[in-house]
Coordinates of C-alpha atoms and ligand atoms in Angstrom, one line a residue:
M1 CA -0.1 -0.1 0.0
C2 CA 1.1 3.6 -0.3
G3 CA 3.7 5.1 1.9
I4 CA 4.1 8.7 3.1
V5 CA 7.1 10.5 4.5
G6 CA 7.5 14.1 5.5
H7 CA 10.3 16.1 6.9
V8 CA 10.3 19.8 8.1
G9 CA 13.7 20.6 9.7
S10 CA 17.0 22.2 9.0
E11 CA 18.8 19.3 7.1
Q12 CA 18.2 18.6 3.6
A13 CA 14.8 17.0 3.1
A14 CA 15.3 14.9 -0.1
P15 CA 17.7 12.3 1.3
V16 CA 15.6 11.8 4.5
L17 CA 12.5 11.3 2.3
I18 CA 14.3 8.8 0.0
D19 CA 15.6 6.9 3.1
G20 CA 12.1 6.9 4.7
L21 CA 10.4 5.6 1.5
R22 CA 13.0 2.9 1.3
R23 CA 12.1 1.7 4.5
L24 CA 8.5 1.7 3.5
E25 CA 9.1 -0.3 0.4
Y26 CA 8.1 -3.5 1.9
R27 CA 4.5 -2.1 1.8
G28 CA 4.6 -2.5 -1.9
Y29 CA 4.3 0.2 -4.6
D30 CA 4.5 0.9 -8.2
S31 CA 5.8 4.4 -8.5
A32 CA 7.2 7.1 -6.2
G33 CA 7.8 10.8 -5.9
V34 CA 9.0 13.8 -3.7
A35 CA 8.1 17.4 -3.4
V36 CA 10.5 19.9 -1.9
H37 CA 10.2 23.6 -1.0
V38 CA 13.0 25.2 -2.8
E39 CA 14.4 28.7 -2.9
G40 CA 12.3 31.4 -4.5
G41 CA 8.9 30.3 -2.9
D42 CA 8.4 27.3 -5.2
V43 CA 7.7 23.7 -4.6
K44 CA 9.4 21.3 -6.9
V45 CA 8.1 17.9 -7.6
V46 CA 10.0 14.8 -9.0
R47 CA 8.1 11.5 -9.7
A48 CA 9.1 8.3 -11.4
V49 CA 7.4 4.9 -12.3
G50 CA 8.9 1.7 -10.8
K51 CA 11.5 1.2 -8.0
L52 CA 12.8 4.0 -6.0
R53 CA 16.1 3.8 -7.7
N54 CA 14.4 5.4 -10.8
L55 CA 13.3 8.3 -8.7
E56 CA 16.9 8.6 -7.2
A57 CA 18.4 8.7 -10.6
Q58 CA 16.3 11.7 -11.5
L59 CA 17.1 13.5 -8.3
G60 CA 20.8 12.6 -8.9
A61 CA 20.8 14.5 -12.1
A62 CA 18.7 17.4 -10.8
P63 CA 18.9 17.7 -6.9
L64 CA 16.0 19.1 -4.9
V65 CA 17.7 21.6 -2.4
G66 CA 15.5 22.5 0.6
T67 CA 14.7 21.4 4.1
V68 CA 10.9 20.9 4.0
G69 CA 9.4 18.0 1.9
I70 CA 6.9 15.3 1.5
G71 CA 7.5 11.9 -0.3
H72 CA 5.4 9.0 -1.5
T73 CA 5.3 5.5 -2.8
R74 CA 2.2 4.6 -4.8
W75 CA 0.4 1.4 -5.1
A76 CA -2.1 1.9 -7.7
T77 CA -5.8 1.9 -7.0
H78 CA -7.4 4.7 -9.2
G79 CA -5.5 4.7 -12.4
R80 CA -2.5 2.6 -13.8
P81 CA 1.0 3.0 -12.3
S82 CA 2.3 6.0 -14.5
E83 CA 4.2 9.1 -13.9
V84 CA 1.2 11.3 -14.2
N85 CA -0.6 9.2 -11.7
A86 CA 2.4 9.2 -9.3
H87 CA 2.1 11.5 -6.2
P88 CA 2.7 14.2 -5.2
H89 CA -0.1 15.9 -7.0
V90 CA -0.3 19.7 -7.6
A91 CA -2.9 22.3 -7.9
G92 CA -2.0 25.9 -8.0
P93 CA 0.1 26.4 -4.8
I94 CA -1.1 23.1 -3.1
V95 CA 0.9 19.8 -3.2
V96 CA -0.7 16.5 -1.8
V97 CA 0.4 12.9 -1.1
H98 CA -2.2 10.6 0.0
N99 CA -2.8 6.9 1.0
G100 CA -6.2 5.5 0.9
I101 CA -9.4 6.0 -1.0
I102 CA -11.6 8.9 -1.4
E103 CA -15.1 7.3 -1.8
N104 CA -17.0 10.3 -3.2
H105 CA -14.4 11.0 -5.8
L106 CA -16.8 10.7 -8.8
A107 CA -19.0 13.5 -7.5
L108 CA -16.0 15.5 -6.5
R109 CA -14.4 15.3 -9.8
A110 CA -17.5 16.6 -11.5
R111 CA -18.0 19.5 -9.1
L112 CA -14.2 20.4 -9.5
E113 CA -14.5 20.2 -13.2
E114 CA -17.5 22.5 -13.3
R115 CA -15.4 25.1 -11.3
G116 CA -12.9 24.8 -14.0
A117 CA -10.2 22.5 -12.4
K118 CA -7.8 21.0 -15.1
I119 CA -7.4 17.4 -13.7
A120 CA -4.3 15.8 -15.3
S121 CA -4.5 12.2 -13.6
D122 CA -7.1 9.5 -13.0
T123 CA -6.3 9.6 -9.3
D124 CA -8.6 10.6 -6.5
T125 CA -5.5 12.2 -4.8
E126 CA -5.3 15.1 -7.4
L127 CA -8.9 15.9 -6.7
V128 CA -7.9 16.7 -3.0
A129 CA -5.2 18.9 -4.2
H130 CA -7.7 20.9 -6.3
L131 CA -10.2 21.1 -3.6
V132 CA -7.7 22.4 -1.2
A133 CA -6.5 24.9 -3.8
F134 CA -9.9 26.3 -4.1
K135 CA -10.4 26.7 -0.4
V136 CA -7.0 28.7 -0.5
Q137 CA -8.4 30.7 -3.3
E138 CA -11.3 31.7 -1.2
G139 CA -8.9 33.1 1.4
L140 CA -8.2 30.4 3.9
D141 CA -4.7 29.6 5.1
L142 CA -3.2 26.2 4.5
E143 CA -4.6 24.6 7.7
G144 CA -8.0 26.1 7.2
A145 CA -8.2 25.0 3.6
V146 CA -7.2 21.5 4.4
R147 CA -9.8 21.3 7.2
A148 CA -12.5 22.8 5.0
A149 CA -11.6 20.2 2.2
L150 CA -11.5 17.3 4.4
R151 CA -14.9 17.9 5.8
E152 CA -16.3 17.3 2.1
L153 CA -14.3 14.2 1.7
H154 CA -15.6 10.5 2.6
G155 CA -13.3 7.5 2.8
A156 CA -10.1 6.2 4.2
Y157 CA -7.1 8.5 4.0
A158 CA -3.8 9.7 5.2
I159 CA -2.7 12.8 3.6
A160 CA 0.3 15.3 3.8
V161 CA -0.1 18.8 2.2
L162 CA 2.4 21.6 1.4
S163 CA 1.6 25.1 0.4
K164 CA 4.2 27.2 -1.9
S165 CA 3.1 30.2 0.1
E166 CA 3.7 28.7 3.6
P167 CA 7.2 27.0 3.3
D168 CA 7.7 26.3 7.0
R169 CA 5.0 23.7 7.4
I170 CA 3.3 20.5 6.4
V171 CA -0.4 19.8 7.2
V172 CA -1.2 16.2 7.7
A173 CA -4.5 14.4 8.5
K174 CA -5.8 10.8 8.9
S175 CA -9.0 8.8 8.7
S176 CA -8.7 5.0 8.9
S177 CA -5.3 5.0 7.2
P178 CA -2.1 5.0 9.2
L179 CA 0.0 8.1 9.9
V180 CA 2.6 8.6 12.6
I181 CA 4.4 11.8 13.7
G182 CA 8.0 11.7 14.7
L183 CA 9.4 14.5 17.0
G184 CA 13.2 15.6 17.0
E185 CA 15.1 18.7 18.1
G186 CA 14.2 21.3 15.7
V187 CA 12.8 18.8 13.2
T188 CA 9.4 17.1 12.7
Y189 CA 8.7 14.0 10.6
C190 CA 5.6 12.1 9.5
G191 CA 5.4 8.7 8.1
S192 CA 3.0 5.8 7.3
D193 CA 4.8 3.5 9.5
V194 CA 7.0 3.6 12.4
P195 CA 10.1 2.0 10.8
A196 CA 10.3 4.8 8.2
L197 CA 11.2 7.2 11.0
L198 CA 13.3 4.9 13.3
P199 CA 16.6 6.1 12.3
Y200 CA 15.6 9.7 13.1
T201 CA 13.7 9.5 16.3
R202 CA 11.8 7.2 18.6
R203 CA 9.6 10.0 20.0
M204 CA 6.3 9.3 18.1
I205 CA 2.7 10.6 18.1
F206 CA -0.1 8.4 16.8
L207 CA -2.9 10.4 15.3
E208 CA -6.5 9.3 15.8
D209 CA -8.9 9.0 13.1
G210 CA -10.4 12.6 12.3
D211 CA -7.3 14.3 13.6
M212 CA -5.1 16.8 11.5
A213 CA -1.8 18.3 12.5
V214 CA 0.3 21.2 11.6
L215 CA 4.1 20.1 11.5
T216 CA 6.7 22.8 12.0
R217 CA 10.3 22.8 13.1
A218 CA 9.0 23.3 16.5
G219 CA 6.7 20.1 16.7
A220 CA 3.2 19.2 15.9
S221 CA -0.1 20.9 16.9
V222 CA -3.0 18.4 16.7
T223 CA -6.6 19.4 16.3
R224 CA -9.9 17.5 15.4
I225 CA -10.9 18.0 11.7
E226 CA -14.6 18.5 12.4
T227 CA -14.5 20.9 15.5
G228 CA -11.0 22.4 15.0
E229 CA -10.6 21.7 18.8
R230 CA -7.2 20.9 20.0
A231 CA -6.4 17.2 20.7
D232 CA -3.8 16.3 23.0
R233 CA -2.0 13.0 21.8
A234 CA 0.5 11.7 24.2
E235 CA 4.2 11.2 22.9
K236 CA 5.1 7.5 22.8
I237 CA 8.5 6.4 23.0
I238 CA 9.2 3.3 20.4
D239 CA 11.8 0.8 21.7
W240 CA 12.5 -0.8 18.4
S241 CA 15.9 0.1 17.4
A242 CA 16.8 1.0 13.7
V243 CA 19.1 -1.9 13.6
M244 CA 16.2 -4.3 14.2
A245 CA 14.7 -3.1 10.8
E246 CA 17.9 -3.9 9.1
K247 CA 18.8 -7.3 7.1
A248 CA 21.7 -8.1 9.6
G249 CA 23.7 -9.9 7.0
F250 CA 20.8 -12.2 5.7
K251 CA 20.0 -12.0 2.0
H252 CA 16.4 -11.0 2.6
F253 CA 14.2 -9.6 5.3
M254 CA 12.1 -12.7 5.3
L255 CA 15.1 -15.0 5.9
K256 CA 16.2 -12.8 8.7
E257 CA 12.5 -12.7 10.2
I258 CA 12.3 -16.5 10.0
H259 CA 15.5 -16.9 12.0
E260 CA 14.4 -14.2 14.5
Q261 CA 11.4 -16.2 15.6
P262 CA 12.8 -17.8 18.8
R263 CA 13.9 -14.3 19.9
A264 CA 10.4 -12.8 19.0
I265 CA 8.8 -15.6 20.9
E266 CA 10.9 -14.9 24.0
D267 CA 10.2 -11.0 23.7
T268 CA 6.4 -11.9 23.5
L269 CA 6.4 -14.4 26.3
R270 CA 8.5 -12.1 28.5
G271 CA 6.8 -11.0 31.8
R272 CA 3.8 -13.0 30.8
L273 CA 4.3 -16.5 32.0
D274 CA 3.6 -17.0 35.6
R275 CA 5.8 -20.3 36.1
E276 CA 5.2 -20.4 39.8
N277 CA 1.6 -20.6 39.6
A278 CA 1.2 -22.5 36.2
D279 CA -0.7 -19.4 34.8
I280 CA -0.4 -16.3 32.6
H281 CA -0.2 -12.7 33.9
G282 CA -3.2 -11.5 32.0
H283 CA -3.6 -8.0 32.8
E284 CA -3.1 -6.8 29.2
I285 CA -6.1 -9.0 28.1
G286 CA -8.5 -6.4 29.5
L287 CA -11.0 -8.8 30.9
T288 CA -12.0 -9.2 34.6
E289 CA -12.2 -12.7 36.3
A290 CA -16.0 -12.3 36.0
D291 CA -15.9 -11.6 32.3
A292 CA -13.7 -14.7 31.9
T293 CA -16.5 -16.9 33.1
S294 CA -19.3 -15.0 31.7
V295 CA -18.1 -14.9 27.9
T296 CA -20.4 -17.1 26.0
R297 CA -18.6 -16.8 22.6
V298 CA -15.4 -15.9 21.0
V299 CA -15.4 -14.6 17.5
L300 CA -11.9 -14.4 15.9
L301 CA -11.5 -11.8 13.1
A302 CA -8.4 -11.7 10.7
C303 CA -7.1 -11.9 7.1
G304 CA -4.5 -13.9 5.2
T305 CA -1.9 -15.2 7.7
S306 CA -3.4 -13.8 10.7
H307 CA -6.5 -15.8 9.7
H308 CA -4.5 -18.9 9.9
A309 CA -3.2 -18.0 13.3
A310 CA -7.0 -17.3 14.4
M311 CA -7.8 -20.7 13.1
T312 CA -5.2 -22.1 15.4
G313 CA -6.4 -20.0 18.2
R314 CA -9.9 -21.6 17.8
Y315 CA -8.5 -24.9 18.7
Y316 CA -6.9 -23.4 21.7
L317 CA -9.9 -21.7 23.0
E318 CA -12.2 -24.7 22.4
Q319 CA -9.9 -27.2 23.9
L320 CA -8.4 -25.3 26.8
A321 CA -11.2 -22.8 27.8
K322 CA -14.1 -24.8 26.3
I323 CA -15.6 -21.6 24.7
P324 CA -17.6 -22.0 21.7
T325 CA -15.5 -20.1 19.1
T326 CA -15.8 -19.1 15.4
V327 CA -13.2 -17.8 13.1
E328 CA -14.2 -15.3 10.3
L329 CA -12.5 -13.8 7.5
A330 CA -12.7 -10.2 8.2
S331 CA -13.5 -9.2 4.7
E332 CA -16.6 -11.6 4.6
F333 CA -17.8 -10.6 8.2
R334 CA -19.0 -7.0 7.1
G335 CA -22.0 -6.7 4.9
R336 CA -23.8 -9.8 6.0
D337 CA -25.2 -8.2 9.2
P338 CA -23.4 -10.7 11.5
I339 CA -25.0 -11.8 14.5
V340 CA -22.7 -10.6 17.3
G341 CA -23.2 -8.6 20.4
P342 CA -23.0 -8.3 24.2
G343 CA -21.6 -11.5 25.7
D344 CA -19.4 -12.1 22.8
L345 CA -15.7 -11.6 23.0
V346 CA -14.3 -10.6 19.4
I347 CA -10.7 -10.9 19.0
A348 CA -9.2 -9.0 15.9
V349 CA -5.9 -10.5 15.0
S350 CA -3.6 -8.4 12.8
Q351 CA 0.1 -8.0 12.4
S352 CA -0.1 -4.4 11.2
G353 CA -3.1 -3.5 13.3
E354 CA -4.2 -1.4 10.2
T355 CA -5.8 -3.9 7.9
L356 CA -8.9 -2.2 6.9
D357 CA -11.1 -5.2 6.4
T358 CA -10.1 -6.2 10.2
L359 CA -10.6 -2.7 11.3
M360 CA -14.0 -2.3 9.7
A361 CA -15.2 -5.8 11.0
A362 CA -14.0 -5.0 14.5
R363 CA -15.7 -1.6 14.3
E364 CA -19.1 -3.3 13.3
A365 CA -18.8 -5.8 16.1
K366 CA -18.1 -3.0 18.5
D367 CA -21.0 -1.0 17.4
K368 CA -23.1 -4.1 18.1
G369 CA -22.0 -4.3 21.7
A370 CA -19.2 -6.9 21.7
K371 CA -16.1 -6.7 23.6
I372 CA -13.2 -6.2 21.3
L373 CA -9.7 -7.4 22.2
A374 CA -6.9 -6.6 19.6
I375 CA -3.8 -8.9 19.0
A376 CA -1.5 -6.7 17.1
N377 CA 2.2 -6.1 16.5
V378 CA 2.3 -2.4 15.9
I379 CA 1.8 -0.4 18.9
G380 CA -0.8 2.4 18.7
S381 CA -2.1 1.2 15.3
A382 CA -5.8 1.6 14.3
I383 CA -7.2 -1.9 15.6
P384 CA -5.7 -1.6 19.1
R385 CA -6.9 1.9 19.3
L386 CA -10.5 0.8 18.4
A387 CA -10.4 -2.2 20.7
H388 CA -11.2 -2.3 24.6
A389 CA -7.9 -3.8 25.2
A390 CA -4.7 -4.6 23.3
F391 CA -2.7 -7.8 23.8
Y392 CA 0.4 -7.0 21.7
T393 CA 2.8 -9.3 20.1
H394 CA 6.5 -8.3 20.5
A395 CA 8.0 -9.5 17.2
G396 CA 9.6 -6.3 16.3
P397 CA 9.2 -4.7 13.0
E398 CA 8.2 -7.2 10.1
I399 CA 9.5 -5.9 6.9
G400 CA 9.1 -8.9 4.6
V401 CA 5.6 -8.7 3.1
A402 CA 5.3 -12.5 3.7
S403 CA 4.5 -12.6 7.4
T404 CA 6.5 -14.9 9.5
K405 CA 7.5 -14.0 13.0
C406 CA 4.3 -12.2 13.4
F407 CA 2.4 -15.5 12.7
T408 CA 4.2 -17.4 15.4
T409 CA 4.0 -14.6 18.1
Q410 CA 0.3 -14.6 17.3
L411 CA 0.1 -18.3 18.1
A412 CA 1.9 -17.4 21.5
N413 CA -0.6 -14.6 22.4
L414 CA -3.6 -16.9 21.4
L415 CA -2.3 -19.9 23.6
M416 CA -1.6 -17.7 26.5
L417 CA -5.0 -16.1 26.1
A418 CA -6.6 -19.6 26.2
I419 CA -4.6 -20.7 29.1
W420 CA -5.6 -17.7 31.1
L421 CA -9.2 -18.1 30.3
G422 CA -9.1 -22.0 30.8
R423 CA -7.6 -21.4 34.5
R424 CA -10.4 -19.0 35.3
R425 CA -13.1 -21.1 33.8
G426 CA -12.0 -24.1 35.6
T427 CA -11.5 -26.0 32.3
L428 CA -7.8 -26.3 32.6
D429 CA -6.1 -27.7 35.7
A430 CA -2.9 -26.7 37.1
A431 CA -1.1 -29.8 35.7
G432 CA -2.2 -29.1 32.2
A433 CA -1.6 -25.5 32.5
R434 CA 2.0 -26.1 33.9
E435 CA 2.8 -28.4 30.9
L436 CA 1.8 -25.6 28.6
V437 CA 3.4 -22.8 30.3
E438 CA 6.8 -24.8 30.7
G439 CA 6.3 -25.9 27.1
L440 CA 6.0 -22.3 26.1
A441 CA 9.2 -21.3 28.0
K442 CA 11.1 -24.0 26.2
I443 CA 9.8 -23.5 22.8
P444 CA 12.2 -20.7 21.5
V445 CA 15.1 -23.1 21.9
Q446 CA 13.2 -26.1 20.1
M447 CA 12.4 -23.3 17.3
R448 CA 16.0 -22.3 16.9
D449 CA 16.9 -26.2 16.7
V450 CA 14.2 -26.7 13.9
V451 CA 15.3 -23.5 11.9
I452 CA 19.1 -24.2 12.1
G453 CA 18.8 -28.1 12.0
T454 CA 16.3 -28.3 9.0
R455 CA 17.3 -25.4 6.6
Q456 CA 19.9 -27.5 4.5
L457 CA 17.6 -30.3 4.0
V458 CA 14.5 -27.9 3.2
G459 CA 16.8 -26.0 1.0
N460 CA 17.7 -29.1 -1.0
L461 CA 14.0 -30.1 -1.3
A462 CA 13.3 -26.6 -2.6
K463 CA 16.0 -26.9 -5.2
R464 CA 14.8 -30.3 -6.2
Y465 CA 11.1 -29.3 -6.5
R466 CA 11.3 -25.7 -7.5
D467 CA 9.9 -26.3 -10.8
A468 CA 6.8 -28.1 -9.6
R469 CA 3.8 -26.9 -11.2
D470 CA 1.5 -27.6 -8.0
V471 CA 2.4 -28.2 -4.4
L472 CA -0.1 -29.8 -1.9
F473 CA 0.1 -29.2 1.8
L474 CA -2.0 -31.6 4.0
G475 CA -2.6 -31.6 7.7
R476 CA -5.5 -32.4 10.2
G477 CA -6.4 -30.6 13.5
L478 CA -3.8 -28.1 14.6
S479 CA -1.9 -28.9 11.5
F480 CA -4.7 -27.8 9.1
P481 CA -4.2 -24.1 9.4
I482 CA -0.6 -24.7 9.1
A483 CA -1.0 -26.5 5.8
L484 CA -2.9 -23.5 4.7
E485 CA -0.2 -21.2 5.9
G486 CA 2.5 -23.4 4.1
A487 CA 0.4 -23.0 0.7
L488 CA 0.0 -19.2 1.4
K489 CA 3.6 -18.6 1.9
L490 CA 4.8 -20.6 -1.3
K491 CA 2.0 -18.9 -3.4
E492 CA 2.7 -15.3 -2.3
I493 CA 6.5 -15.3 -2.7
S494 CA 7.2 -17.9 -5.3
Y495 CA 4.1 -17.6 -7.5
V496 CA 3.8 -21.5 -7.5
H497 CA 0.4 -22.8 -7.2
A498 CA 0.0 -24.3 -4.1
E499 CA -3.1 -25.9 -2.1
G500 CA -3.5 -26.3 1.7
Y501 CA -5.9 -28.9 2.6
A502 CA -7.4 -30.7 5.5
A503 CA -5.7 -34.1 5.0
G504 CA -9.2 -35.9 5.5
E505 CA -10.6 -33.6 2.9
M506 CA -8.2 -34.7 0.2
K507 CA -10.1 -37.6 -1.0
H508 CA -13.1 -35.4 -1.7
G509 CA -11.4 -33.6 -4.6
P510 CA -7.7 -32.5 -4.5
I511 CA -6.5 -36.1 -4.6
A512 CA -7.2 -35.6 -8.4
L513 CA -4.3 -33.2 -8.7
I514 CA -1.8 -35.8 -7.4
D515 CA 0.6 -37.5 -9.8
S516 CA 4.4 -38.4 -9.7
Q517 CA 5.2 -34.8 -10.5
V518 CA 3.4 -33.3 -7.4
P519 CA 5.2 -32.7 -4.1
V520 CA 2.8 -33.6 -1.2
I521 CA 3.9 -32.2 2.0
V522 CA 2.2 -33.9 4.9
L523 CA 2.3 -32.4 8.5
M524 CA 2.0 -35.5 10.7
P525 CA 3.5 -34.6 14.2
K526 CA 2.6 -37.3 16.9
D527 CA -0.8 -35.9 18.0
R528 CA -4.4 -37.2 18.4
W529 CA -4.9 -36.8 14.6
Y530 CA -1.6 -38.7 13.7
E531 CA -3.3 -42.2 12.8
R532 CA -5.8 -40.6 10.6
T533 CA -3.3 -38.4 8.8
F534 CA -1.2 -41.5 8.3
S535 CA -4.0 -43.1 6.2
N536 CA -4.3 -40.0 4.1
L537 CA -0.5 -40.1 3.5
Q538 CA -0.8 -43.6 2.2
E539 CA -3.7 -42.5 -0.1
A540 CA -1.4 -39.8 -1.5
M541 CA 1.6 -42.4 -1.9
A542 CA -0.7 -44.6 -3.8
R543 CA -1.2 -41.9 -6.3
E544 CA 2.6 -41.5 -6.6
G545 CA 2.9 -38.2 -5.2
Q546 CA 6.4 -37.0 -4.2
M547 CA 6.0 -37.4 -0.4
I548 CA 7.6 -35.2 2.1
S549 CA 6.7 -35.3 5.8
V550 CA 7.1 -33.1 8.7
A551 CA 7.1 -35.5 11.6
T552 CA 8.1 -35.9 15.2
E553 CA 11.7 -37.0 15.6
G554 CA 12.1 -40.7 15.9
D555 CA 8.9 -41.6 13.8
D556 CA 10.1 -44.8 12.2
A557 CA 6.9 -45.0 10.1
A558 CA 7.5 -41.7 8.7
H559 CA 10.9 -42.5 7.5
R560 CA 9.8 -45.8 6.0
L561 CA 6.9 -44.3 4.0
T562 CA 8.1 -41.0 2.9
Q563 CA 11.0 -40.1 0.7
D564 CA 12.1 -37.2 2.9
V565 CA 11.4 -36.4 6.6
V566 CA 11.8 -33.1 8.1
E567 CA 12.0 -33.6 11.8
I568 CA 10.6 -31.5 14.7
A569 CA 10.9 -32.1 18.5
S570 CA 8.3 -33.7 20.5
V571 CA 6.3 -31.1 22.2
P572 CA 2.8 -30.8 24.1
E573 CA 0.2 -30.9 21.3
P574 CA -0.8 -27.2 21.3
L575 CA 2.8 -26.3 20.7
T576 CA 3.2 -28.3 17.7
P577 CA 2.3 -25.6 15.2
F578 CA 5.2 -23.4 16.5
L579 CA 7.6 -25.9 15.0
T580 CA 5.6 -27.4 12.0
V581 CA 5.2 -24.1 10.5
L582 CA 9.1 -23.3 10.3
P583 CA 10.1 -25.7 7.5
L584 CA 7.1 -24.5 5.5
Q585 CA 8.3 -20.8 5.8
L586 CA 11.8 -22.1 4.9
Y587 CA 10.6 -24.0 1.9
A588 CA 8.6 -21.1 0.5
Y589 CA 11.8 -18.8 1.0
Y590 CA 14.3 -21.2 -0.9
V591 CA 11.9 -22.0 -3.7
A592 CA 11.5 -18.2 -4.4
D593 CA 15.1 -17.5 -3.9
F594 CA 15.9 -20.2 -6.3
K595 CA 13.3 -18.8 -8.7
G596 CA 14.7 -15.3 -8.2
T597 CA 11.5 -13.6 -7.2
D598 CA 11.4 -10.4 -5.3
V599 CA 11.0 -12.2 -1.8
D600 CA 10.6 -9.3 0.3
Q601 CA 8.2 -7.5 -2.0
P602 CA 6.3 -10.0 -4.0
R603 CA 4.5 -8.7 -7.1
N604 CA 1.0 -7.3 -6.5
L605 CA 1.2 -7.6 -2.8
A606 CA 1.4 -5.0 0.0
K607 CA 2.3 -5.3 3.6
T608 CA -0.3 -3.3 5.1
V609 CA -3.7 -3.6 3.2
T610 CA -5.6 -0.4 3.7
V611 CA -8.3 -0.9 1.3
E612 CA -11.4 -3.1 1.4
Ligands
M6R1 O1 -1.3 -6.9 9.0 P1 -2.5 -8.1 9.0 O2 -2.1 -9.3 9.9 O3 -3.9 -7.8 9.4 O4 -2.4 -8.7 7.5 C1 -3.2 -9.5 7.1 C2 -2.9 -10.1 5.6 O5 -2.9 -9.1 4.8 C3 -1.5 -10.6 5.7 O6 -1.4 -11.7 6.8 C4 -1.0 -11.2 4.5 O7 -1.7 -12.5 4.1 C5 0.5 -11.5 4.4 N1 1.1 -11.2 3.3 C6 0.8 -13.0 4.7 O8 2.1 -13.4 4.6

């Protein structure tokens, strides 16, 4: 999705803008541009299609000299990727960058054209620039003009605006799209995401929906768009260091993030495991002891990889806390008038905390009276802000578009939540809880062993099967969401067709896909589903599939029956997904790397999906 960076300070703006945009590349984009106040009361704009290096080449040939500017990476929504559609957009003295969608753009375009606006691009953003320019013509200053314009816009947006006649400021605003302000000494920044600003400052202000702010070298003054009233937004100190957002010697962010998972889980568990009492310190969960016993149903909302974590969470909540639980694709939840309300605990699971589908679904559930708990990785993001409570994962910044460490940390939070609820509801005894709490404490080391111990074998398998046309992932029970996740990872970064299937469902259709050319990856840890998965494995073998198993160490039958066995340690059943997913992430990574695809920024995908 689009990325925004802004700088108002005393150093040159353009290098900071480019650096910030580079840190937002992971969000996905197809063109980029910057605008800088230059000497003589003008604002110069440079835009280029494709990667940032194209923009940099233009800036290298004709540098923009000035200390106040805005930059943007565009992920096309209205109009194809082209220079004319790239941001910033200019109308008279006004220059705008924008992330999101203006829903009333058709009516707005007609109105602006009637007033004589010459609109050059297909974008909704240029309309915002013209609207603000008309407000300036009517005598308003930049802040007043932006405020008046925004009151006429519907939709989800984050914007940053410059005016040629007010060279010391940037006006920003947000509604349902992410925007963060960074504070420094004599310098103020804005960005779509924390990592864009981390090398410059850790002092951040997170705007609320409906906020706008004027950024000057002295700081940020935040007001409400509708009322113009001052809004005091507390400054937060972000403890992610910029180094955590670098590749640290790995070829790609995704590979680094796969290897970081043991550390990410340790950070996520820190301070939350109550080993003495075989319990979880659950104050962040935002439920009272009475809430824990009175909740009648849990609804999990999520998209993509987070949806697979949520599916695993359903097993945890049903098995350990005995609460009826449903899992919903957030994008399918809205619009069907879902039956949800008081008594329901709705858990919105999202790495970014900004996914619009999940945000809107959670908002609908909240409006209907449900209690909302967010499980998110980005502190202060939109979903935690909307929720009654936020139980954060502490994976650190995830830069690769393919989610890895955020997935396993989501599993950790869901399992901790189920243990906490199970203890309070009397459905999980102390011995059962102790096994899980101790199992969680040990899991980072076992994860490290799987990543380090299997990566060579998995790399060899990826090399052998990199040209396979289809790949099938099978699993039952807790391994079913992991099979889905293995297939999603492979599809999104290597563009190989892959299916994840409940192993027992295979005979009802996808078995037709299997022949001697098709790798079939069967997840078969020693769990309650093992025997039945074993039967499904034999069905696939009988169709001459290329069988690979992910099995518990010492499983002789797996070694006898499958060509290749990727071994994981024996762990308590609920913890198996923490291990089985790791070789699948590695497999997807190595296939993509052999194919030479853009692993960290796969085609057509965005890290944070802020459109519905
Ligand atoms: O930020 P979220 O967890 O809400 O994102 C949801 C999906 O867009 C995300 O998981 C997507 O499927 C990833 N590319 C998966 O690797």
